[in-house]
Coordinates of C-alpha atoms in Angstrom, one line a residue:
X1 CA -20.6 17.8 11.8
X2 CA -22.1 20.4 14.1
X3 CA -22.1 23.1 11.2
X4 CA -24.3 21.0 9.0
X5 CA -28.1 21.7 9.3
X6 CA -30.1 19.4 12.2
X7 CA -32.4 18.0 8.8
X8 CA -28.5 16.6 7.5
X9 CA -28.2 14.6 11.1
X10 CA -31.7 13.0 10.4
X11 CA -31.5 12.2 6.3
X12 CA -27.6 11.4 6.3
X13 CA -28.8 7.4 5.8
X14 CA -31.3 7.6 3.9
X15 CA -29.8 10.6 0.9
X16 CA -26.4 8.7 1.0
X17 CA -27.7 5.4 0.2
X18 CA -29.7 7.5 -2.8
X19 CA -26.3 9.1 -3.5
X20 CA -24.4 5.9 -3.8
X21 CA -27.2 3.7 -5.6
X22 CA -27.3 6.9 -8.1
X23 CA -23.3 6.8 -8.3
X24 CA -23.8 3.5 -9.6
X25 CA -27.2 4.3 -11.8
X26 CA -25.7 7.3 -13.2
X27 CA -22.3 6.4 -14.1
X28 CA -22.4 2.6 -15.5
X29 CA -26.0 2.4 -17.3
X30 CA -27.7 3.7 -19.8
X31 CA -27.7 3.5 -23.5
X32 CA -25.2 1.2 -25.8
X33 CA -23.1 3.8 -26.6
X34 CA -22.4 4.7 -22.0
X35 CA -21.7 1.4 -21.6
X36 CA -19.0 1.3 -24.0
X37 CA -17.6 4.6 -23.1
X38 CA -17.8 2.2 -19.0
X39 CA -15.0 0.0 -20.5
X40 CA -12.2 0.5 -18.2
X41 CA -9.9 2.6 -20.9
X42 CA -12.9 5.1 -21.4
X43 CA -13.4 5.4 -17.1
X44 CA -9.5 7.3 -17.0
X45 CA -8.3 10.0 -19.1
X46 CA -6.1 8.7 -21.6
X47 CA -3.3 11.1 -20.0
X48 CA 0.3 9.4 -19.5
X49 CA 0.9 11.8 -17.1
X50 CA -1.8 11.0 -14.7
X51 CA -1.0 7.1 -15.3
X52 CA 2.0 7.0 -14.1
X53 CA 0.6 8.8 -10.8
X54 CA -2.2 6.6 -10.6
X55 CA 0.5 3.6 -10.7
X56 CA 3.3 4.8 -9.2
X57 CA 1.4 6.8 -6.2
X58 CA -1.1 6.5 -3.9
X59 CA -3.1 8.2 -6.4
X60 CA -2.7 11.8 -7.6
X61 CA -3.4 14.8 -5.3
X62 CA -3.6 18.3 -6.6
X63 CA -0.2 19.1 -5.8
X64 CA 1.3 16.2 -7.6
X65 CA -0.3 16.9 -11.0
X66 CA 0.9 20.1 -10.8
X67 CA 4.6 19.0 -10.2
X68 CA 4.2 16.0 -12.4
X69 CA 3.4 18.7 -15.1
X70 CA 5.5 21.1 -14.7
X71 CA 8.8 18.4 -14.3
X72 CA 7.1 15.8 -16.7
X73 CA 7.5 11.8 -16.6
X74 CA 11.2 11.5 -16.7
X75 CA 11.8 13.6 -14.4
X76 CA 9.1 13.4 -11.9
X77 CA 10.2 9.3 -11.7
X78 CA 13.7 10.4 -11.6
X79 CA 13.4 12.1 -8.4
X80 CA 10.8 9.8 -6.9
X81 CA 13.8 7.0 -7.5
X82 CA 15.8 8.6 -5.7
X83 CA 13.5 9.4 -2.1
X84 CA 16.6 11.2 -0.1
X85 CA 16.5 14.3 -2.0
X86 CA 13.1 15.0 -1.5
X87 CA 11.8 16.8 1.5
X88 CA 8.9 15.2 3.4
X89 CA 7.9 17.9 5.9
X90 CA 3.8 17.0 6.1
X91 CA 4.7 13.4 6.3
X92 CA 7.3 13.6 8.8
X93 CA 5.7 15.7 11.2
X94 CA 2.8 13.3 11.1
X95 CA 4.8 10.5 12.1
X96 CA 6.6 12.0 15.0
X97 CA 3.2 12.5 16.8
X98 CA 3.8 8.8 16.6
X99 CA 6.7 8.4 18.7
X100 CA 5.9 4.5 19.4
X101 CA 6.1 4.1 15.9
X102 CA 9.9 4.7 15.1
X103 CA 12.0 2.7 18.3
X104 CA 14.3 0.3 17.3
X105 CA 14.1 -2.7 19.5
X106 CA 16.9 -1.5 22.1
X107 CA 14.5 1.3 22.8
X108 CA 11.2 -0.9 23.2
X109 CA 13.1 -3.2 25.1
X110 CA 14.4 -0.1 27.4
X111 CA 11.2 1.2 27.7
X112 CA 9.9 -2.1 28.7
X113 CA 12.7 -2.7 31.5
X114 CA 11.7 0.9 32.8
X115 CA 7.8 0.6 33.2
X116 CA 6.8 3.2 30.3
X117 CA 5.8 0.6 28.0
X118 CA 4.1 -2.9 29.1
X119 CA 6.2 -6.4 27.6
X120 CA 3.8 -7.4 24.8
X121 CA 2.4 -4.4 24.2
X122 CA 0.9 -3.5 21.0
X123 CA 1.3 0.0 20.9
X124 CA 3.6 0.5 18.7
X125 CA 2.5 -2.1 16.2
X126 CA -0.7 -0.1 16.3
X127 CA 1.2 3.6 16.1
X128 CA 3.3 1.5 12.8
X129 CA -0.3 1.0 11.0
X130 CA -1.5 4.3 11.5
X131 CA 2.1 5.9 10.3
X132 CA 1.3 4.1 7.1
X133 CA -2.1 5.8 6.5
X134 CA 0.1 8.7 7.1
X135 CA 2.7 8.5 4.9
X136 CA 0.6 7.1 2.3
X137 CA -1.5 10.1 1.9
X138 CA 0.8 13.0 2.5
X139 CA 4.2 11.6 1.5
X140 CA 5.8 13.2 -1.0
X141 CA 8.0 10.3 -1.7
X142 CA 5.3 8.3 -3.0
X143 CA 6.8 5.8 -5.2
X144 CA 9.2 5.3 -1.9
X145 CA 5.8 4.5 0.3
X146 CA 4.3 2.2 -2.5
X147 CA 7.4 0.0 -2.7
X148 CA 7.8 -0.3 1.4
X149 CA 4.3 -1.6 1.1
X150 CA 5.0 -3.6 -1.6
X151 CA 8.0 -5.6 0.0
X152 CA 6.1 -5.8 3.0
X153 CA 3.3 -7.3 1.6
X154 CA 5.6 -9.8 -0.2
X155 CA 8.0 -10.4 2.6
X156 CA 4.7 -10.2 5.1
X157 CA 4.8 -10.5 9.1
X158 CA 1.3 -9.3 10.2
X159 CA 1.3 -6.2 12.2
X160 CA 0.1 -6.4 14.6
X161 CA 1.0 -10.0 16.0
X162 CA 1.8 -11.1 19.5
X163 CA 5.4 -12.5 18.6
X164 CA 7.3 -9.8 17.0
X165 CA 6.0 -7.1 20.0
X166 CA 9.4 -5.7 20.0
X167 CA 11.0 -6.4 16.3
X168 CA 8.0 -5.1 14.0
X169 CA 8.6 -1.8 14.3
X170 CA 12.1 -2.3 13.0
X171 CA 11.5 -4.5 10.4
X172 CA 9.7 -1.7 8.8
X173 CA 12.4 0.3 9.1
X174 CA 14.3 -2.2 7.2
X175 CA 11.9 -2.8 4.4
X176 CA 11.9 1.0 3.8
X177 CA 16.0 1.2 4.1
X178 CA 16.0 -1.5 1.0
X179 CA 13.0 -1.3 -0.5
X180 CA 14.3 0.8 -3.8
X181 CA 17.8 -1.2 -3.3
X182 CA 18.7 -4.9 -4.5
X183 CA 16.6 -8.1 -3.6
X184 CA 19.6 -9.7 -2.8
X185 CA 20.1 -7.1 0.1
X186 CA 16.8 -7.1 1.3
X187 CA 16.2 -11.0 1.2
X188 CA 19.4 -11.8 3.2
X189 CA 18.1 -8.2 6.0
X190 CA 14.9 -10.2 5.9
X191 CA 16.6 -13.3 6.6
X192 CA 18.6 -12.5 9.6
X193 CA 15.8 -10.0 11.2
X194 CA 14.3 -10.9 14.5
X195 CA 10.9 -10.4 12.9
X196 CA 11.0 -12.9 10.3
X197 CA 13.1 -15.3 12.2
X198 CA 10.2 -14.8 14.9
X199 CA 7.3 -14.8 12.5
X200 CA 8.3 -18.1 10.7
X201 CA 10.1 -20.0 13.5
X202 CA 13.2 -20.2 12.6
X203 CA 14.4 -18.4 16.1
X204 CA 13.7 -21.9 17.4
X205 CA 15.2 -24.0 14.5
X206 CA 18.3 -26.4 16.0
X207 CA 20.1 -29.0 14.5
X208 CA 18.5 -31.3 16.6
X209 CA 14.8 -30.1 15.2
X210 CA 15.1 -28.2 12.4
X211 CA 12.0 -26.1 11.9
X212 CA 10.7 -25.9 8.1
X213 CA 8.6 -23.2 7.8
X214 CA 10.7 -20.0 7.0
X215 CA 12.5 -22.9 4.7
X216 CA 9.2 -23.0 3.0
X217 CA 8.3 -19.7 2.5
X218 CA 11.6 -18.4 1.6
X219 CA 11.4 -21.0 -1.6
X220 CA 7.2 -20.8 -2.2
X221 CA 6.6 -17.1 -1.6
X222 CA 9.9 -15.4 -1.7
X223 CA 12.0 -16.5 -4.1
X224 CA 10.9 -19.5 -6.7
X225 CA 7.6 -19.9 -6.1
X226 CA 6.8 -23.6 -6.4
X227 CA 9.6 -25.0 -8.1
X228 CA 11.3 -27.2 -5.0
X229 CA 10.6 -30.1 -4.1
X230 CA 10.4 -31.4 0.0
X231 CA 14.1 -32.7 0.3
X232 CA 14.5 -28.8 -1.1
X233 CA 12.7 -27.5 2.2
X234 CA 14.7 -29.8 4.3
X235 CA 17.7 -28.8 3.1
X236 CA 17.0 -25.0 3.4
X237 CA 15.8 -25.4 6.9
X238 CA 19.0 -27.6 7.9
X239 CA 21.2 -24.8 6.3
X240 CA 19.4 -22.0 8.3
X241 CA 19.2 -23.5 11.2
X242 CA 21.5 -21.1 13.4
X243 CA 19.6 -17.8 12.2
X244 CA 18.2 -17.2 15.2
X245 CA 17.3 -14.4 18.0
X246 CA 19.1 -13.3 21.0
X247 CA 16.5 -14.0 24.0
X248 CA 18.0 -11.4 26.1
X249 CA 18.4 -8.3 23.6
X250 CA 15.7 -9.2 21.3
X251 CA 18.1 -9.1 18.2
X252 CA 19.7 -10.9 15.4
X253 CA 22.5 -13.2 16.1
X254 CA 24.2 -16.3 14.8
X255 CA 24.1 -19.5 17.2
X256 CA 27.1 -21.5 15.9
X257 CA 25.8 -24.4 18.2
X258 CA 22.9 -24.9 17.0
X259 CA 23.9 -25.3 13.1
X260 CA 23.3 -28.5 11.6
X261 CA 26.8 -29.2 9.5
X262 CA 26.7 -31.6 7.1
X263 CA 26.5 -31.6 2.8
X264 CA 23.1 -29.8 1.4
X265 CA 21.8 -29.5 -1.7
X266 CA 18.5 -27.1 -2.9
X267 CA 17.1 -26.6 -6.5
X268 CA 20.9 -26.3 -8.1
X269 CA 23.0 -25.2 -5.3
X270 CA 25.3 -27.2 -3.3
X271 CA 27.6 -26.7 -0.2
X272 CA 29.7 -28.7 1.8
X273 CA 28.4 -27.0 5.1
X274 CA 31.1 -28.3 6.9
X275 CA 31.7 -26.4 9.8
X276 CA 29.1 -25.0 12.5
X277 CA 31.4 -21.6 12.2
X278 CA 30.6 -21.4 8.5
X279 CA 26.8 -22.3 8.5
X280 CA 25.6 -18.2 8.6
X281 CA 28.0 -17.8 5.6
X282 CA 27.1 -20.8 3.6
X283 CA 23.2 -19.3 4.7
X284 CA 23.7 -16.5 3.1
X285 CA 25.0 -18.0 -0.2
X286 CA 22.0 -19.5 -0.4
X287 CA 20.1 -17.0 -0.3
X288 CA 22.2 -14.7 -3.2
X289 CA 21.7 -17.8 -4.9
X290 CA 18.0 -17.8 -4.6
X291 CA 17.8 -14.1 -5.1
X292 CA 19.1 -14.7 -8.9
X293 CA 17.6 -17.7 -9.6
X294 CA 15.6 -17.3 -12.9
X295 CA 12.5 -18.6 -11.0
X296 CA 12.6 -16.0 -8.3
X297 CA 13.5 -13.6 -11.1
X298 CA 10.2 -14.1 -12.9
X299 CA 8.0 -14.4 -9.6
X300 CA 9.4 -11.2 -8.8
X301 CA 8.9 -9.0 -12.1
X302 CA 5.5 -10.4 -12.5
X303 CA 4.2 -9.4 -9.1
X304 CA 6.0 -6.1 -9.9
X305 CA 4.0 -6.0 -13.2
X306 CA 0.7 -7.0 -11.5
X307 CA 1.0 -4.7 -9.0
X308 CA 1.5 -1.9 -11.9
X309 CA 0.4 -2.9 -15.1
X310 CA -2.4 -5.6 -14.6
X311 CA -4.0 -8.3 -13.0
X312 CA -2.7 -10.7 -16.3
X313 CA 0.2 -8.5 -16.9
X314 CA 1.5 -9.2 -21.0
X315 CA 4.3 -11.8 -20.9
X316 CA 6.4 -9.7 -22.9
X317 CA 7.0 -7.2 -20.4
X318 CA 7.8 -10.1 -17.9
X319 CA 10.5 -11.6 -20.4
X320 CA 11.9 -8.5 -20.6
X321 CA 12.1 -7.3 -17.1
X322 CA 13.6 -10.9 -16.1
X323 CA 16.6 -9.8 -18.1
X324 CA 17.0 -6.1 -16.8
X325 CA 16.8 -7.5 -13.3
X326 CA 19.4 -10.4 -13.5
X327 CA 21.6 -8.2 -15.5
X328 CA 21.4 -5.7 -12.7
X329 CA 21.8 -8.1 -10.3
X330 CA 18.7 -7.9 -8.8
X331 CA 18.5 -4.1 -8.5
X332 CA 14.8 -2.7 -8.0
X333 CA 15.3 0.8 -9.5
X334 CA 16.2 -0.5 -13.5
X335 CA 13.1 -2.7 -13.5
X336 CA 11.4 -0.5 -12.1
X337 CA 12.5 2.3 -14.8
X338 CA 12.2 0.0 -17.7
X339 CA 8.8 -1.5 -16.3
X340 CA 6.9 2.8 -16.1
X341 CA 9.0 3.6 -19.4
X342 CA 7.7 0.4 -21.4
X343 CA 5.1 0.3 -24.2
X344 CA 2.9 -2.2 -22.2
X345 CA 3.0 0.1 -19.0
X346 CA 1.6 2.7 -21.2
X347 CA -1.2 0.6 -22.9
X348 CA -2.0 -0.4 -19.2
X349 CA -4.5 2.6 -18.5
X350 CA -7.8 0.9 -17.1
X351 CA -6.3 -2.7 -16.2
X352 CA -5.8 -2.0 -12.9
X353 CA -8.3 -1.1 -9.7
X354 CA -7.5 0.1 -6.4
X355 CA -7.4 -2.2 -2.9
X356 CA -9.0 -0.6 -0.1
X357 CA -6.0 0.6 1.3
X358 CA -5.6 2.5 -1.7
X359 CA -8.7 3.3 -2.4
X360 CA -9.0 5.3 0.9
X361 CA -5.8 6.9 0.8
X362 CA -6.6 7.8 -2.7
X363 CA -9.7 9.9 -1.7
X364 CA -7.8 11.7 1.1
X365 CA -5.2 12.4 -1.7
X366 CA -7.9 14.1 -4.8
X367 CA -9.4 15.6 -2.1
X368 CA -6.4 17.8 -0.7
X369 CA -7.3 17.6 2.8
X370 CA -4.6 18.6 4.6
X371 CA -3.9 16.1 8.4
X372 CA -5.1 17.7 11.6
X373 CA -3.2 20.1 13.1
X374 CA -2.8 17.7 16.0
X375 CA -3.7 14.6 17.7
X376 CA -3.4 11.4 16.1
X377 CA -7.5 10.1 16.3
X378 CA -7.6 11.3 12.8
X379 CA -5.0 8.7 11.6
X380 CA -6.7 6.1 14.1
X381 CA -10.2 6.9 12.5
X382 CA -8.6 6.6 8.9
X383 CA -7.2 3.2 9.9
X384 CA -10.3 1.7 11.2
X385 CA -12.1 2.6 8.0
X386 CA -10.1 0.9 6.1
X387 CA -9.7 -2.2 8.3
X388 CA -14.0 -2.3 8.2
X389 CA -13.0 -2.7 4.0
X390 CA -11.3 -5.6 4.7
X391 CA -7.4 -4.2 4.0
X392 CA -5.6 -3.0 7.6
X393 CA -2.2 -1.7 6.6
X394 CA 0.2 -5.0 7.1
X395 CA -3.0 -6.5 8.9
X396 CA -2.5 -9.5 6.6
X397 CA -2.5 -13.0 8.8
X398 CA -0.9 -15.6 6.7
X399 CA 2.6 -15.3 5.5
X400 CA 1.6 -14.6 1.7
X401 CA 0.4 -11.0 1.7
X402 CA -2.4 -9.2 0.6
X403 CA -4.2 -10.1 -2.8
X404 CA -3.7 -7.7 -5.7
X405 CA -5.9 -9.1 -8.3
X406 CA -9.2 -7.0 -8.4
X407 CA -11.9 -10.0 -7.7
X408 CA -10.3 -10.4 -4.5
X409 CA -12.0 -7.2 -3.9
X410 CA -15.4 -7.5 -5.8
X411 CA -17.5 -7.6 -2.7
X412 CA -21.1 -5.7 -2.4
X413 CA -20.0 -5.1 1.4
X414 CA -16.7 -4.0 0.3
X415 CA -18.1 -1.4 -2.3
X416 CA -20.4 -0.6 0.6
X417 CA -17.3 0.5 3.2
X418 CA -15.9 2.2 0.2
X419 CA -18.8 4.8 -0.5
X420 CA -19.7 5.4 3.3
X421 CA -16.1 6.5 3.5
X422 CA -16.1 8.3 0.4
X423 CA -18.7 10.4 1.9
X424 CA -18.0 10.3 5.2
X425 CA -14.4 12.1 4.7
X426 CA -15.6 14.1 1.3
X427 CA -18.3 15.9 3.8
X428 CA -15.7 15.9 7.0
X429 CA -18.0 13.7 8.9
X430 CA -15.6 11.2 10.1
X431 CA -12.7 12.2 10.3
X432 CA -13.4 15.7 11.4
X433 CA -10.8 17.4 12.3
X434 CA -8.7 16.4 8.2
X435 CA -7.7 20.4 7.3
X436 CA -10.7 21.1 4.4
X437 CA -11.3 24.2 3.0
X438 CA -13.5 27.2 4.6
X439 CA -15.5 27.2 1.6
X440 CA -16.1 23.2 0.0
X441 CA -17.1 24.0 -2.9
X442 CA -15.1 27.2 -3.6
X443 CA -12.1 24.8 -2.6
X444 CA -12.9 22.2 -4.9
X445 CA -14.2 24.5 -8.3
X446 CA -13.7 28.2 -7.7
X447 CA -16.0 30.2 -8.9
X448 CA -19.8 29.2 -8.2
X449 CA -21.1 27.4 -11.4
X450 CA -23.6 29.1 -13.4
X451 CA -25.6 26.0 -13.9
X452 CA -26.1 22.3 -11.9
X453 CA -24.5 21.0 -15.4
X454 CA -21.5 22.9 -15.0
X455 CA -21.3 22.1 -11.1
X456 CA -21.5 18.7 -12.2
X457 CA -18.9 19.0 -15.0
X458 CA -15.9 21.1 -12.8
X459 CA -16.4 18.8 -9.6
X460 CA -15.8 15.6 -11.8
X461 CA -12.7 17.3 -13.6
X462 CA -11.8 18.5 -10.3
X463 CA -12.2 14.6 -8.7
X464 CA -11.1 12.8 -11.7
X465 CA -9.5 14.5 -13.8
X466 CA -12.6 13.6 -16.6
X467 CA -16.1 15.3 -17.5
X468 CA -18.7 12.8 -17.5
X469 CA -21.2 12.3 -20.5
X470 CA -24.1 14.3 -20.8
X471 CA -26.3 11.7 -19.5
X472 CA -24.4 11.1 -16.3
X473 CA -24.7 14.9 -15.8
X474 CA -27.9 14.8 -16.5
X475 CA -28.5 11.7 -13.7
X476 CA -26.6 13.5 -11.3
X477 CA -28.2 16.7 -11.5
X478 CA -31.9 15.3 -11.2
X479 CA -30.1 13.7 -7.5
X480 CA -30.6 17.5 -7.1
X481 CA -34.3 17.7 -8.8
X482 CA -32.7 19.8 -11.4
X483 CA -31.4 19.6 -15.1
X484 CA -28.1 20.7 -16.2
X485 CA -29.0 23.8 -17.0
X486 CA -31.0 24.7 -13.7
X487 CA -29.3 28.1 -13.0
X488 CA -27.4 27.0 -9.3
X489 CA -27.5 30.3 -6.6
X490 CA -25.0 30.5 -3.7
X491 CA -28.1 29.3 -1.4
X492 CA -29.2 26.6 -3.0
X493 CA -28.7 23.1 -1.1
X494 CA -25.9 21.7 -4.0
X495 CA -24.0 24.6 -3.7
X496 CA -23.7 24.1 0.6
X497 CA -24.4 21.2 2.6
X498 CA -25.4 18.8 0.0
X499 CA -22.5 19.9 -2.3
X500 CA -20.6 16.7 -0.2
X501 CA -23.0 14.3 -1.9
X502 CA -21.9 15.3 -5.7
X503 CA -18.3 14.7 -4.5
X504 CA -19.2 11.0 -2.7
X505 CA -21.4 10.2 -5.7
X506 CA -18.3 10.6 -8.0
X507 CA -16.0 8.9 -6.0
X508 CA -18.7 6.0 -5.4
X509 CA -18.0 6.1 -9.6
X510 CA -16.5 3.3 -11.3
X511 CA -13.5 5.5 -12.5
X512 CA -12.8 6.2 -9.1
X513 CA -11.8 2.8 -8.5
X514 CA -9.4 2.3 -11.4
X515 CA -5.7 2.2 -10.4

């Protein structure tokens, strides 16, 4: 901030509220013919390649086009499906500044019983929400990160919350050791985890008072969505009853004693639940049983096609995905092969636009800033940001997960968090210590541009990956008090401390947004 001129300090408010209101003027009005080419197709390149990274990332970086072109499609999902093989050095070293962020509960636990770490404390819930800004934006196993957040989204316990102080942290270590595995497997962790047995009550559950609500939400939200009836939820919450938490360790275990025996019944399936011995076995039937159910089978495809295809996603692609994931038995990886390799995935370009979360991490990610070279308020400034746009990673209160459609979104204060931090990081305002290069616009384009037209023209390629028409160059280069083909000089404002403005003004663009 301090190398920017003093005159920057004073106009910042007043030149980016210009910028963004001309982001908007510039690059969705005009004649007949630019608001057709605004239709959400025309906003994208029509590029396969950069679809699939759009979808299956947190939105392409420089260095993931590159590898995505040089491997191509098959390949490049290939090795994302399989997260092990691929080194994660940026990420990793990240994270480990975050040491709060990766202790199991034995460790919080010890930590608490030695006076480091205060019972309750939210530290590491907080440390867990900035790891996933982290990982988000310079993972390299990207399709890895997107389904960790996608499971933890659909299987959601708020981080942070009081309750699971000690067991969050390890749930998302969980989520991430399944997440490209089978529902069956990560239903049944979820199930017998001390965060979900803490978040929906079931800890507490007895035969004497069987608690309902993680009997709810396992049939409404993560398995059949709302085909039970109430004797249904009774049922499930009499056969889970037992599923509990150790009070003194903080973990999983099975309390015999407090099983309620006796003949249940939910949806189709039936156990005698005779014995209090049997009753985390007979649990966990039910739960394989729910995994395959056809109804849990089509809730989960089609929030696998909204999240990557579109907000209506075609039914076709939903009827066939149910098949490859009960033939599979509930393995994530062939749906999610058959799902990026389908026809409909590839008509998809334009259907989808970005959350916050994504949104955010997605301008760190075109950008190419690199993370600070240490500290951690850079990942703490990140977070906040996008927490002011409404989306805190796993900051979602109720037990239903974060929307995905996009007019849970539309919001003019919304749009408004999105371009302040568009420019703020763009122009390395906030956060200032993100690893930018020496030169901006050198970085960005190269060469300097003979003309503001071509400035315009190389940014935009550079930021999206499209030119824009010749009367959105035009726009944007009168920002300036230019036309396109001003001849720009290595001293001239665009070229140096208001180059940041051209890049927030194209991110503040509609195509920006699209997923």
């Amino acid at each position: 901030m301090s190398a920017l001129p003093q005159t920057t300090m004073t106009r910042r408010g007043v030149v980016g509220g210009i910028a963004a209101a001309g982001a908007a003027a510039a690059l969705t009005t005009g004649t007949p013919a630019a608001a057709a080419e605004a239709s959400p197709a025309a906003l994208v390149p029509a590029d396969p390649l950069l679809h699939l990274l759009r979808r299956a990332t947190f939105g392409p970086s420089p260095s993931s086009i590159a590898e995505i072109r040089r491997l191509g499609a098959a390949a490049w999902l290939d090795r994302q499906l399989n997260p092990s093989a691929i080194p994660d050095p940026v990420a990793d070293g990240v994270v480990a500044r975050l040491p709060l962020a990766r202790l199991s509960i034995a460790e919080i636990r010890s930590r608490v019983a030695a006076g480091t770490l205060k019972q309750y404390s939210w530290d590491p819930m907080w440390q867990l929400g900035w790891a996933a800004v982290a990982r988000s934006i310079w993972g390299e196993r990207q399709l890895l990160e997107v389904m960790t957040d996608f499971w933890s989204n659909h299987l959601n316990v708020t981080c942070p919350h009081g309750d699971v102080w000690d067991s969050r942290i390890d749930y998302d270590t969980m989520i991430r050791r399944y997440a490209l595995g089978t529902f069956a497997d990560l239903l049944k962790a979820s199930a017998r985890h001390p965060a979900m047995l803490t978040y929906l009550d079931n800890r507490s559950s007895s035969r004497d008072a069987p608690n309902e609500n993680y009997g709810r939400e396992l049939l409404e939200l993560h398995t059949v969505g709302l085909a039970y009836t109430e004797t249904d939820v009774k049922s499930a919450a009499r056969l889970l009853t037992g599923l509990t938490v150790d009070n003194t360790t903080g973990r999983y275990r099975y309390d015999a004693a407090a099983h309620a025996v006796g003949a249940v019944r939910v949806l189709a399936f039936q156990h005698a639940n005779t014995t209090t011995a049997g009753g985390e076995a007979a649990a966990l039937d039910l739960l394989d049983y729910l995994a395959m159910h056809q109804a849990t089978a089509r809730r989960i495809v089609t929030k696998l096609c909204v999240r990557f295809v579109a907000d209506e996603p075609p039914a076709s692609l939903i009827t066939t995905l149910i098949k490859v994931y009960l033939d599979n038995r509930t393995a994530i990886v062939p749906v999610l092969r058959a799902l990026f390799t389908s026809a409909e995935f590839a008509a998809s370009i334009g259907a989808k636009t970005r959350t916050p979360m994504e949104d955010l991490a997605a301008t760190v990610r075109t950008l190419g800033y690199g993370p600070a070279a240490t500290g951690t308020k850079f990942l703490e400034s990140l977070y906040w940001m996008v927490r002011d746009a409404g989306q805190a990673p796993l900051g979602w209160g109720p037990p239903n997960g974060y929307p995905d459609v996009a007019a849970a979104w539309a919001s003019p204060s919304g749009l408004l968090a999105r371009w302040n931090f568009h420019l703020s990081i763009a122009a390395g305002w906030w956060p200032d210590t993100l690893v930018r290069p020496a030169s901006l616009l050198t970085g960005m384009v190269g060469a300097l541009p003979a003309t503001y037209g071509a400035l315009v023209e190389r940014t935009a390629l550079r930021l999206a990956g499209i030119v824009p028409s010749a009367q959105q160059i035009t726009a944007l280069a009168e920002f300036y008090g230019k036309t396109p083909a001003s001849p720009l000089r290595a001293d001239d404002p665009a070229a140096g401390w208001m180059y940041p403005y051209l890049m927030g003004m194209l991110l503040n663009a509609p195509s920006f947004a699209v997923r």
